[in-house]
């Protein structure tokens, strides 16, 4: 150890913090995928209405903002809220709702894995 250089204390791994990377990556993928539903809306659903376009824009901007706010304590609730909003988009656009269903399943799996890691880590630390 060099003189005058202090080492930071080692903190145990935190699965809550580790989850932020995959959650942010998923939001980036969604921000890319959501606007791609516009051509489907145009050709399959008979056109793009102002409400459909507004929902796609709100979701896309929300996903981009979600990449940043996922670092906040309320960021996970924000991201899950976006998933619910996208799923409820089924009312305006079945293709957007289907995409919402797929991403809700992805988020459900990610949240289940997060909870399982937290449970196992707490059990491991309790055994120590």
mmCIF file of C-alpha atoms in Angstrom:
data_model
loop_
_atom_site.group_PDB
_atom_site.id
_atom_site.type_symbol
_atom_site.label_atom_id
_atom_site.label_comp_id
_atom_site.label_asym_id
_atom_site.label_seq_id
_atom_site.Cartn_x
_atom_site.Cartn_y
_atom_site.Cartn_z
ATOM 1 C CA UNK A 1 0.000 0.000 0.000
ATOM 2 C CA UNK A 2 1.382 3.375 -0.979
ATOM 3 C CA UNK A 3 1.797 6.115 1.558
ATOM 4 C CA UNK A 4 -0.947 8.695 1.635
ATOM 5 C CA UNK A 5 -3.327 6.580 -0.437
ATOM 6 C CA UNK A 6 -6.379 5.398 1.415
ATOM 7 C CA UNK A 7 -8.346 2.457 0.169
ATOM 8 C CA UNK A 8 -12.090 2.717 0.034
ATOM 9 C CA UNK A 9 -13.905 0.268 2.265
ATOM 10 C CA UNK A 10 -15.131 -2.796 0.433
ATOM 11 C CA UNK A 11 -18.894 -2.956 0.462
ATOM 12 C CA UNK A 12 -20.750 -6.182 -0.136
ATOM 13 C CA UNK A 13 -22.288 -6.658 -3.561
ATOM 14 C CA UNK A 14 -25.749 -5.149 -3.802
ATOM 15 C CA UNK A 15 -28.083 -6.880 -6.258
ATOM 16 C CA UNK A 16 -30.324 -3.827 -6.203
ATOM 17 C CA UNK A 17 -27.512 -1.728 -7.670
ATOM 18 C CA UNK A 18 -26.436 -4.516 -10.018
ATOM 19 C CA UNK A 19 -29.964 -4.651 -11.459
ATOM 20 C CA UNK A 20 -29.697 -1.087 -12.742
ATOM 21 C CA UNK A 21 -27.467 -2.038 -15.677
ATOM 22 C CA UNK A 22 -29.740 -4.713 -17.164
ATOM 23 C CA UNK A 23 -32.813 -2.564 -16.470
ATOM 24 C CA UNK A 24 -31.257 0.393 -18.258
ATOM 25 C CA UNK A 25 -30.220 -1.828 -21.174
ATOM 26 C CA UNK A 26 -33.766 -3.161 -21.476
ATOM 27 C CA UNK A 27 -35.122 0.391 -21.504
ATOM 28 C CA UNK A 28 -32.697 1.298 -24.294
ATOM 29 C CA UNK A 29 -33.910 -1.685 -26.323
ATOM 30 C CA UNK A 30 -37.491 -0.610 -25.724
ATOM 31 C CA UNK A 31 -36.727 2.963 -26.755
ATOM 32 C CA UNK A 32 -35.465 1.539 -30.040
ATOM 33 C CA UNK A 33 -38.288 -0.995 -30.488
ATOM 34 C CA UNK A 34 -41.308 1.149 -29.604
ATOM 35 C CA UNK A 35 -41.014 3.545 -32.586
ATOM 36 C CA UNK A 36 -40.657 0.523 -34.862
ATOM 37 C CA UNK A 37 -44.307 -0.264 -34.179
ATOM 38 C CA UNK A 38 -45.340 2.788 -36.254
ATOM 39 C CA UNK A 39 -45.029 1.052 -39.664
ATOM 40 C CA UNK A 40 -47.041 -1.869 -38.302
ATOM 41 C CA UNK A 41 -49.715 0.536 -37.099
ATOM 42 C CA UNK A 42 -49.754 2.213 -40.493
ATOM 43 C CA UNK A 43 -50.042 -0.907 -42.646
ATOM 44 C CA UNK A 44 -51.803 -3.453 -40.420
ATOM 45 C CA UNK A 45 -54.056 -1.307 -38.279
ATOM 46 C CA UNK A 46 -55.190 1.031 -41.016
ATOM 47 C CA UNK A 47 -53.220 4.142 -40.173
ATOM 48 C CA UNK A 48 -51.630 6.191 -37.452
ATOM 49 C CA UNK A 49 -53.909 8.439 -35.444
ATOM 50 C CA UNK A 50 -52.801 11.368 -33.313
ATOM 51 C CA UNK A 51 -53.480 9.352 -30.145
ATOM 52 C CA UNK A 52 -51.366 6.422 -31.349
ATOM 53 C CA UNK A 53 -48.509 8.699 -32.350
ATOM 54 C CA UNK A 54 -48.688 10.574 -29.048
ATOM 55 C CA UNK A 55 -48.580 7.313 -27.080
ATOM 56 C CA UNK A 56 -45.555 6.078 -29.041
ATOM 57 C CA UNK A 57 -43.737 9.394 -28.532
ATOM 58 C CA UNK A 58 -44.559 9.474 -24.797
ATOM 59 C CA UNK A 59 -43.391 5.883 -24.347
ATOM 60 C CA UNK A 60 -40.191 6.430 -26.332
ATOM 61 C CA UNK A 61 -39.269 9.582 -24.429
ATOM 62 C CA UNK A 62 -40.245 7.854 -21.182
ATOM 63 C CA UNK A 63 -37.936 4.921 -21.936
ATOM 64 C CA UNK A 64 -35.044 7.295 -22.613
ATOM 65 C CA UNK A 65 -35.743 9.207 -19.404
ATOM 66 C CA UNK A 66 -36.090 5.877 -17.612
ATOM 67 C CA UNK A 67 -32.500 4.995 -18.493
ATOM 68 C CA UNK A 68 -31.390 7.946 -16.373
ATOM 69 C CA UNK A 69 -33.889 7.793 -13.521
ATOM 70 C CA UNK A 70 -33.388 4.059 -12.992
ATOM 71 C CA UNK A 71 -30.536 5.209 -10.716
ATOM 72 C CA UNK A 72 -33.040 6.942 -8.419
ATOM 73 C CA UNK A 73 -34.809 5.053 -5.613
ATOM 74 C CA UNK A 74 -38.130 5.443 -7.461
ATOM 75 C CA UNK A 75 -36.656 4.605 -10.869
ATOM 76 C CA UNK A 76 -37.765 0.979 -10.826
ATOM 77 C CA UNK A 77 -41.380 1.998 -10.176
ATOM 78 C CA UNK A 78 -41.109 4.472 -13.068
ATOM 79 C CA UNK A 79 -39.852 1.745 -15.423
ATOM 80 C CA UNK A 80 -42.559 -0.702 -14.356
ATOM 81 C CA UNK A 81 -45.150 2.045 -14.824
ATOM 82 C CA UNK A 82 -43.946 2.488 -18.406
ATOM 83 C CA UNK A 83 -44.424 -1.233 -18.990
ATOM 84 C CA UNK A 84 -47.981 -1.059 -17.680
ATOM 85 C CA UNK A 85 -48.682 1.979 -19.858
ATOM 86 C CA UNK A 86 -47.349 0.148 -22.889
ATOM 87 C CA UNK A 87 -49.486 -2.887 -22.073
ATOM 88 C CA UNK A 88 -52.537 -0.651 -21.695
ATOM 89 C CA UNK A 89 -51.694 0.702 -25.142
ATOM 90 C CA UNK A 90 -53.575 -2.368 -26.370
ATOM 91 C CA UNK A 91 -56.703 -0.202 -26.228
ATOM 92 C CA UNK A 92 -55.351 2.086 -28.963
ATOM 93 C CA UNK A 93 -53.131 -0.344 -30.832
ATOM 94 C CA UNK A 94 -53.059 -4.140 -30.556
ATOM 95 C CA UNK A 95 -49.537 -4.216 -32.017
ATOM 96 C CA UNK A 96 -48.276 -1.867 -29.291
ATOM 97 C CA UNK A 97 -50.130 -3.913 -26.694
ATOM 98 C CA UNK A 98 -48.520 -7.108 -27.960
ATOM 99 C CA UNK A 99 -45.104 -5.501 -27.714
ATOM 100 C CA UNK A 100 -46.068 -4.348 -24.218
ATOM 101 C CA UNK A 101 -47.009 -7.910 -23.281
ATOM 102 C CA UNK A 102 -43.653 -9.217 -24.477
ATOM 103 C CA UNK A 103 -41.702 -6.563 -22.572
ATOM 104 C CA UNK A 104 -43.857 -7.087 -19.463
ATOM 105 C CA UNK A 105 -42.840 -10.748 -19.539
ATOM 106 C CA UNK A 106 -39.184 -9.725 -19.878
ATOM 107 C CA UNK A 107 -39.491 -7.296 -16.951
ATOM 108 C CA UNK A 108 -41.335 -9.898 -14.901
ATOM 109 C CA UNK A 109 -38.493 -12.345 -15.441
ATOM 110 C CA UNK A 110 -35.876 -9.709 -14.597
ATOM 111 C CA UNK A 111 -37.717 -8.726 -11.398
ATOM 112 C CA UNK A 112 -38.090 -12.369 -10.396
ATOM 113 C CA UNK A 113 -34.341 -12.924 -10.895
ATOM 114 C CA UNK A 114 -33.576 -9.789 -8.885
ATOM 115 C CA UNK A 115 -35.790 -10.952 -6.030
ATOM 116 C CA UNK A 116 -34.224 -14.423 -6.100
ATOM 117 C CA UNK A 117 -30.685 -13.000 -5.959
ATOM 118 C CA UNK A 118 -31.641 -10.750 -3.037
ATOM 119 C CA UNK A 119 -33.263 -13.689 -1.209
ATOM 120 C CA UNK A 120 -30.254 -15.942 -1.697
ATOM 121 C CA UNK A 121 -27.798 -13.230 -0.724
ATOM 122 C CA UNK A 122 -29.714 -12.480 2.488
ATOM 123 C CA UNK A 123 -29.809 -16.199 3.298
ATOM 124 C CA UNK A 124 -26.068 -16.459 2.678
ATOM 125 C CA UNK A 125 -25.266 -13.454 4.881
ATOM 126 C CA UNK A 126 -27.571 -14.790 7.616
ATOM 127 C CA UNK A 127 -25.615 -18.057 7.583
ATOM 128 C CA UNK A 128 -22.308 -16.254 8.071
#
